[in-house]
Amino acid sequence: MATSLAIALSASANAASQNKGGKPQSTAPADVAAINTCLTAAEKSGGFGAECVGLVAHPCIKEAAGKNDDVARKNACAERELAIWTVKMREALKNVQSGGFKDIIEASQKTFAASRDRFCAVFDKIEPGIYPAGASYCRLRETANRTLSLIMLGVAVNEH
């Protein structure tokens, strides 16, 4: 399990991912630290880390509620955390691929990304109050959950 912790904590505070507009989205050191602390606690208790998903976005979304531009703010909150999970996913993918599953994982990731993007687009077409942060939050959840699975898979394929 030490390997999973190393992967989970490898996202640098200066890392960047792409938000839905294709613009670089930086990760804040405090946000990365909050998720890393949660993942460490989950690992120590034998957990999967699902409780760490939304840790950054939820308080931000709550704070944005009721503001004139709350829809845009809520989207930005979700994209802020999505940036962290995107970096963690890249690291987890490298770890899984080093275990000998490069071709399978690359093909699977293409399918995952396309499926996630098609599925999550639906959430931008419904009333914003029903699912705050719409497609951005959906991408955050889907990416984070996939990342958690990849972290565990990376541990399993690199045990020996």
Coordinates of N, CA and C in Angstrom, one line a residue:
M1 N 0.8 -1.2 0.0 CA 0.0 0.0 0.0 C 0.9 1.3 0.0
A2 N 2.1 1.2 0.4 CA 3.0 2.3 0.3 C 3.1 2.9 -1.1
T3 N 3.0 2.0 -2.1 CA 3.0 2.5 -3.4 C 1.8 3.4 -3.8
S4 N 0.7 3.0 -3.3 CA -0.5 3.8 -3.6 C -0.4 5.1 -3.0
L5 N 0.1 5.2 -1.8 CA 0.3 6.5 -1.1 C 1.3 7.4 -1.9
A6 N 2.4 6.8 -2.4 CA 3.3 7.5 -3.2 C 2.7 8.1 -4.4
I7 N 1.9 7.3 -5.1 CA 1.2 7.7 -6.3 C 0.2 8.8 -6.0
A8 N -0.6 8.6 -5.0 CA -1.7 9.6 -4.6 C -1.1 10.9 -4.2
L9 N 0.1 10.9 -3.6 CA 0.7 12.2 -3.1 C 1.6 12.8 -4.1
S10 N 1.7 12.2 -5.3 CA 2.7 12.7 -6.3 C 2.3 14.0 -7.0
A11 N 1.0 14.4 -6.9 CA 0.6 15.6 -7.7 C 1.3 16.8 -7.1
S12 N 2.0 17.5 -7.9 CA 2.8 18.6 -7.5 C 1.9 19.8 -7.3
A13 N 2.2 20.7 -6.4 CA 1.4 21.9 -6.2 C 1.4 22.8 -7.4
N14 N 2.4 22.7 -8.3 CA 2.5 23.5 -9.5 C 2.0 22.8 -10.7
A15 N 1.4 21.7 -10.6 CA 0.9 20.9 -11.8 C -0.2 21.6 -12.4
A16 N -0.5 21.3 -13.7 CA -1.6 21.9 -14.4 C -2.3 20.9 -15.2
S17 N -3.6 21.0 -15.4 CA -4.4 20.2 -16.3 C -5.1 21.1 -17.2
Q18 N -6.0 20.6 -18.0 CA -6.8 21.4 -18.8 C -8.2 21.5 -18.3
N19 N -8.8 22.7 -18.2 CA -10.2 22.7 -17.8 C -11.1 22.6 -19.1
K20 N -12.4 22.7 -19.0 CA -13.2 22.3 -20.1 C -13.1 23.3 -21.3
G21 N -12.5 24.5 -21.0 CA -12.3 25.5 -22.1 C -10.9 25.3 -22.7
G22 N -10.2 24.2 -22.3 CA -8.9 23.9 -22.8 C -7.8 24.8 -22.2
K23 N -8.1 25.6 -21.3 CA -7.1 26.5 -20.7 C -6.4 25.8 -19.5
P24 N -5.2 26.1 -19.3 CA -4.5 25.4 -18.2 C -5.2 25.7 -16.8
Q25 N -5.3 24.8 -16.0 CA -5.9 25.0 -14.7 C -4.9 24.5 -13.7
S26 N -4.4 25.5 -12.9 CA -3.3 25.2 -11.9 C -4.0 24.6 -10.7
T27 N -3.1 23.8 -9.9 CA -3.6 23.3 -8.7 C -3.0 24.1 -7.5
A28 N -3.8 24.4 -6.5 CA -3.3 25.2 -5.4 C -2.7 24.2 -4.4
P29 N -1.5 24.6 -3.8 CA -0.9 23.7 -2.8 C -1.8 23.3 -1.7
A30 N -2.6 24.2 -1.2 CA -3.5 23.8 -0.1 C -4.6 22.8 -0.5
D31 N -5.0 22.9 -1.7 CA -6.0 22.0 -2.3 C -5.4 20.6 -2.4
V32 N -4.2 20.6 -3.0 CA -3.5 19.3 -3.1 C -3.3 18.7 -1.8
A33 N -2.8 19.5 -0.8 CA -2.5 19.0 0.5 C -3.8 18.4 1.2
A34 N -4.9 19.1 1.0 CA -6.2 18.6 1.6 C -6.5 17.2 1.1
I35 N -6.4 17.0 -0.2 CA -6.8 15.7 -0.8 C -5.7 14.7 -0.4
N36 N -4.5 15.0 -0.4 CA -3.4 14.1 0.0 C -3.6 13.6 1.4
T37 N -4.0 14.6 2.3 CA -4.2 14.2 3.7 C -5.4 13.2 3.8
C38 N -6.4 13.5 3.1 CA -7.6 12.6 3.1 C -7.2 11.2 2.5
L39 N -6.4 11.2 1.4 CA -6.0 9.9 0.9 C -5.1 9.1 1.8
T40 N -4.3 9.8 2.5 CA -3.4 9.1 3.5 C -4.3 8.5 4.6
A41 N -5.2 9.3 5.1 CA -6.1 8.7 6.1 C -6.9 7.5 5.6
A42 N -7.4 7.6 4.4 CA -8.2 6.5 3.8 C -7.3 5.3 3.7
E43 N -6.1 5.5 3.3 CA -5.2 4.3 3.1 C -4.9 3.7 4.5
K44 N -4.7 4.5 5.5 CA -4.4 4.0 6.9 C -5.6 3.2 7.4
S45 N -6.8 3.6 7.0 CA -7.9 2.9 7.5 C -8.4 1.7 6.6
G46 N -7.6 1.5 5.5 CA -8.0 0.5 4.6 C -9.1 0.9 3.6
G47 N -9.3 2.2 3.5 CA -10.4 2.7 2.7 C -9.9 2.9 1.2
F48 N -10.9 3.2 0.4 CA -10.7 3.4 -1.0 C -10.4 4.8 -1.4
G49 N -10.8 5.8 -0.6 CA -10.6 7.2 -0.8 C -11.8 7.9 -1.4
A50 N -12.9 7.2 -1.5 CA -14.1 7.9 -2.1 C -14.5 9.1 -1.3
E51 N -14.3 9.1 0.0 CA -14.6 10.3 0.8 C -13.8 11.5 0.5
C52 N -12.7 11.3 -0.3 CA -11.9 12.5 -0.7 C -12.3 13.2 -1.9
V53 N -13.3 12.6 -2.6 CA -13.8 13.2 -3.8 C -14.8 14.3 -3.5
G54 N -14.5 15.5 -3.9 CA -15.4 16.6 -3.6 C -14.9 17.4 -2.5
L55 N -13.8 17.0 -1.9 CA -13.2 17.7 -0.7 C -12.9 19.1 -0.9
V56 N -12.4 19.5 -2.0 CA -12.1 20.8 -2.4 C -13.3 21.5 -3.0
A57 N -14.0 20.8 -3.9 CA -15.1 21.4 -4.6 C -16.3 21.8 -3.8
H58 N -16.7 20.9 -2.8 CA -17.9 21.0 -2.1 C -18.0 22.3 -1.3
P59 N -17.0 22.7 -0.5 CA -17.0 23.9 0.3 C -17.1 25.1 -0.7
C60 N -16.3 25.1 -1.7 CA -16.3 26.1 -2.7 C -17.7 26.3 -3.4
I61 N -18.3 25.2 -3.8 CA -19.6 25.3 -4.4 C -20.6 25.9 -3.4
K62 N -20.6 25.5 -2.2 CA -21.5 26.0 -1.1 C -21.3 27.5 -1.0
E63 N -20.1 27.9 -1.0 CA -19.8 29.4 -0.8 C -20.3 30.2 -2.1
A64 N -20.3 29.6 -3.2 CA -20.7 30.2 -4.5 C -22.2 30.4 -4.6
A65 N -22.9 29.5 -3.8 CA -24.4 29.5 -3.9 C -25.0 30.9 -3.6
G66 N -25.9 31.3 -4.5 CA -26.7 32.5 -4.3 C -26.0 33.8 -4.8
K67 N -24.8 33.6 -5.3 CA -24.1 34.8 -5.9 C -24.6 35.0 -7.3
N68 N -24.5 36.2 -7.8 CA -25.0 36.5 -9.2 C -24.5 35.6 -10.2
D69 N -23.2 35.2 -10.1 CA -22.6 34.4 -11.1 C -22.3 33.0 -10.6
D70 N -23.3 32.5 -9.8 CA -23.0 31.2 -9.0 C -22.8 30.0 -9.9
V71 N -23.4 30.0 -11.1 CA -23.3 28.8 -12.0 C -21.8 28.8 -12.5
A72 N -21.3 29.9 -12.9 CA -19.9 30.0 -13.4 C -18.9 29.7 -12.2
R73 N -19.2 30.2 -11.0 CA -18.4 30.0 -9.9 C -18.4 28.5 -9.5
K74 N -19.5 27.9 -9.5 CA -19.6 26.5 -9.1 C -18.8 25.6 -10.1
N75 N -18.9 26.0 -11.4 CA -18.2 25.2 -12.4 C -16.7 25.4 -12.2
A76 N -16.3 26.6 -11.8 CA -14.8 26.8 -11.5 C -14.4 26.0 -10.3
C77 N -15.3 25.9 -9.3 CA -15.0 25.1 -8.1 C -14.7 23.6 -8.5
A78 N -15.6 23.1 -9.3 CA -15.4 21.7 -9.8 C -14.1 21.5 -10.6
E79 N -13.9 22.5 -11.5 CA -12.7 22.4 -12.3 C -11.4 22.5 -11.5
R80 N -11.5 23.3 -10.4 CA -10.3 23.4 -9.5 C -9.9 22.1 -9.0
E81 N -10.9 21.3 -8.5 CA -10.6 20.0 -8.0 C -10.3 19.0 -9.1
L82 N -11.0 19.1 -10.2 CA -10.7 18.2 -11.3 C -9.2 18.3 -11.8
A83 N -8.6 19.5 -11.7 CA -7.2 19.6 -12.0 C -6.3 18.7 -11.2
I84 N -6.7 18.6 -9.9 CA -5.9 17.8 -9.0 C -6.0 16.3 -9.4
W85 N -7.3 15.9 -9.6 CA -7.5 14.5 -9.9 C -6.9 14.1 -11.3
T86 N -6.9 15.1 -12.2 CA -6.3 14.8 -13.5 C -4.8 14.5 -13.4
V87 N -4.2 15.3 -12.6 CA -2.7 15.1 -12.4 C -2.5 13.7 -11.7
K88 N -3.3 13.4 -10.7 CA -3.2 12.1 -10.0 C -3.5 11.0 -11.0
M89 N -4.4 11.2 -11.9 CA -4.7 10.1 -12.8 C -3.5 9.8 -13.7
R90 N -2.9 10.9 -14.2 CA -1.7 10.7 -15.0 C -0.6 9.9 -14.3
E91 N -0.4 10.2 -13.1 CA 0.6 9.5 -12.3 C 0.2 8.0 -12.1
A92 N -1.1 7.8 -11.8 CA -1.6 6.4 -11.6 C -1.5 5.6 -12.8
L93 N -1.8 6.3 -14.0 CA -1.7 5.6 -15.3 C -0.2 5.1 -15.5
K94 N 0.7 6.0 -15.2 CA 2.1 5.6 -15.4 C 2.5 4.4 -14.6
N95 N 2.0 4.4 -13.3 CA 2.3 3.3 -12.4 C 1.6 2.0 -13.0
V96 N 0.4 2.0 -13.4 CA -0.3 0.8 -14.0 C 0.5 0.3 -15.2
Q97 N 0.8 1.3 -16.1 CA 1.5 0.9 -17.3 C 2.9 0.3 -17.1
S98 N 3.5 0.7 -16.0 CA 4.8 0.1 -15.7 C 4.7 -1.3 -15.2
G99 N 3.5 -1.7 -14.8 CA 3.2 -3.1 -14.4 C 2.9 -4.0 -15.6
G100 N 3.0 -3.5 -16.8 CA 2.9 -4.3 -18.0 C 1.5 -4.3 -18.7
F101 N 0.7 -3.3 -18.5 CA -0.6 -3.2 -19.1 C -0.7 -1.9 -20.0
K102 N 0.3 -1.5 -20.6 CA 0.3 -0.3 -21.3 C -0.7 -0.2 -22.4
D103 N -0.8 -1.2 -23.3 CA -1.7 -1.1 -24.4 C -3.2 -1.2 -24.0
I104 N -3.5 -2.1 -23.0 CA -4.8 -2.2 -22.5 C -5.3 -0.9 -21.9
I105 N -4.4 -0.3 -21.0 CA -4.8 0.9 -20.3 C -4.9 2.1 -21.3
E106 N -4.1 2.2 -22.2 CA -4.2 3.3 -23.2 C -5.5 3.2 -23.9
A107 N -5.9 2.0 -24.4 CA -7.1 1.9 -25.1 C -8.3 2.1 -24.2
S108 N -8.2 1.7 -23.0 CA -9.3 1.8 -22.0 C -9.5 3.3 -21.7
Q109 N -8.4 4.1 -21.5 CA -8.5 5.5 -21.2 C -9.1 6.3 -22.3
K110 N -8.9 5.9 -23.6 CA -9.6 6.6 -24.7 C -11.1 6.4 -24.6
T111 N -11.5 5.2 -24.3 CA -12.9 4.9 -24.2 C -13.5 5.6 -23.0
F112 N -12.7 5.6 -21.9 CA -13.2 6.2 -20.7 C -13.4 7.7 -20.9
A113 N -12.4 8.4 -21.5 CA -12.5 9.8 -21.7 C -13.7 10.2 -22.6
A114 N -13.9 9.4 -23.6 CA -15.0 9.7 -24.5 C -16.3 9.5 -23.9
S115 N -16.4 8.4 -23.1 CA -17.7 8.1 -22.4 C -18.0 9.1 -21.4
R116 N -17.0 9.5 -20.6 CA -17.2 10.5 -19.5 C -17.7 11.8 -20.1
D117 N -17.0 12.2 -21.2 CA -17.4 13.5 -21.8 C -18.8 13.5 -22.4
R118 N -19.2 12.4 -23.0 CA -20.5 12.3 -23.6 C -21.6 12.3 -22.4
F119 N -21.3 11.4 -21.4 CA -22.2 11.3 -20.3 C -22.4 12.6 -19.5
C120 N -21.2 13.2 -19.2 CA -21.3 14.4 -18.4 C -21.9 15.7 -19.1
A121 N -21.8 15.7 -20.4 CA -22.4 16.8 -21.1 C -23.9 17.0 -20.8
V122 N -24.6 15.9 -20.5 CA -26.0 15.9 -20.2 C -26.3 16.8 -19.0
F123 N -25.4 16.9 -18.0 CA -25.6 17.6 -16.8 C -25.6 19.1 -17.1
D124 N -25.1 19.6 -18.2 CA -25.1 21.0 -18.5 C -26.5 21.4 -19.2
K125 N -27.3 20.4 -19.4 CA -28.6 20.6 -20.1 C -29.7 20.6 -19.1
I126 N -29.5 20.3 -17.8 CA -30.5 20.3 -16.8 C -30.5 21.5 -16.0
E127 N -31.5 21.7 -15.2 CA -31.6 22.9 -14.3 C -30.3 22.9 -13.4
P128 N -29.6 24.0 -13.3 CA -28.3 24.0 -12.6 C -28.5 23.7 -11.1
G129 N -29.6 24.0 -10.5 CA -29.9 23.7 -9.1 C -30.0 22.3 -8.8
I130 N -30.3 21.4 -9.8 CA -30.4 20.0 -9.5 C -29.1 19.3 -9.3
Y131 N -28.1 19.7 -10.1 CA -26.8 19.1 -10.0 C -25.8 20.3 -10.1
P132 N -25.5 20.9 -9.0 CA -24.6 22.1 -9.1 C -23.2 21.8 -9.7
A133 N -22.8 22.7 -10.6 CA -21.6 22.6 -11.3 C -21.7 21.7 -12.5
G134 N -22.9 21.2 -12.8 CA -23.1 20.5 -14.0 C -22.1 19.5 -14.5
A135 N -21.7 19.6 -15.8 CA -20.8 18.7 -16.4 C -19.4 18.8 -15.8
S136 N -19.0 20.0 -15.3 CA -17.7 20.1 -14.6 C -17.7 19.2 -13.4
Y137 N -18.7 19.2 -12.6 CA -18.7 18.3 -11.4 C -18.8 16.9 -11.8
C138 N -19.6 16.6 -12.8 CA -19.6 15.2 -13.3 C -18.3 14.7 -13.7
R139 N -17.5 15.5 -14.5 CA -16.2 15.1 -14.9 C -15.3 14.9 -13.7
L140 N -15.4 15.8 -12.7 CA -14.6 15.7 -11.5 C -14.9 14.3 -10.8
R141 N -16.1 14.0 -10.6 CA -16.5 12.7 -9.9 C -16.0 11.5 -10.7
E142 N -16.3 11.5 -12.0 CA -15.9 10.4 -12.9 C -14.4 10.2 -12.9
T143 N -13.7 11.3 -13.0 CA -12.2 11.3 -13.1 C -11.6 10.8 -11.8
A144 N -12.1 11.4 -10.7 CA -11.6 11.0 -9.4 C -11.9 9.5 -9.1
N145 N -13.0 9.0 -9.3 CA -13.3 7.6 -9.1 C -12.5 6.7 -10.0
R146 N -12.3 7.1 -11.2 CA -11.4 6.3 -12.1 C -10.0 6.3 -11.5
T147 N -9.5 7.5 -11.1 CA -8.2 7.6 -10.5 C -8.0 6.7 -9.3
L148 N -9.0 6.7 -8.4 CA -8.9 5.8 -7.3 C -8.7 4.4 -7.7
S149 N -9.5 4.0 -8.7 CA -9.4 2.6 -9.1 C -8.0 2.3 -9.8
L150 N -7.5 3.3 -10.5 CA -6.2 3.1 -11.1 C -5.1 3.1 -10.1
I151 N -5.2 3.9 -9.0 CA -4.2 3.8 -7.9 C -4.2 2.4 -7.4
M152 N -5.3 1.8 -7.1 CA -5.4 0.5 -6.5 C -4.8 -0.5 -7.5
L153 N -5.2 -0.4 -8.8 CA -4.7 -1.3 -9.8 C -3.2 -1.2 -9.9
G154 N -2.6 0.0 -9.8 CA -1.2 0.2 -9.9 C -0.5 -0.6 -8.8
V155 N -1.1 -0.5 -7.6 CA -0.5 -1.3 -6.5 C -0.5 -2.8 -6.8
A156 N -1.6 -3.3 -7.3 CA -1.8 -4.7 -7.5 C -0.8 -5.2 -8.6
V157 N -0.6 -4.4 -9.7 CA 0.2 -4.9 -10.8 C 1.7 -4.7 -10.5
N158 N 2.0 -4.0 -9.5 CA 3.4 -3.7 -9.2 C 3.9 -4.3 -7.8
E159 N 3.1 -5.2 -7.3 CA 3.4 -5.8 -6.0 C 4.7 -6.5 -5.9
H160 N 5.1 -7.2 -6.9 CA 6.3 -8.0 -6.8 C 7.4 -7.4 -7.6

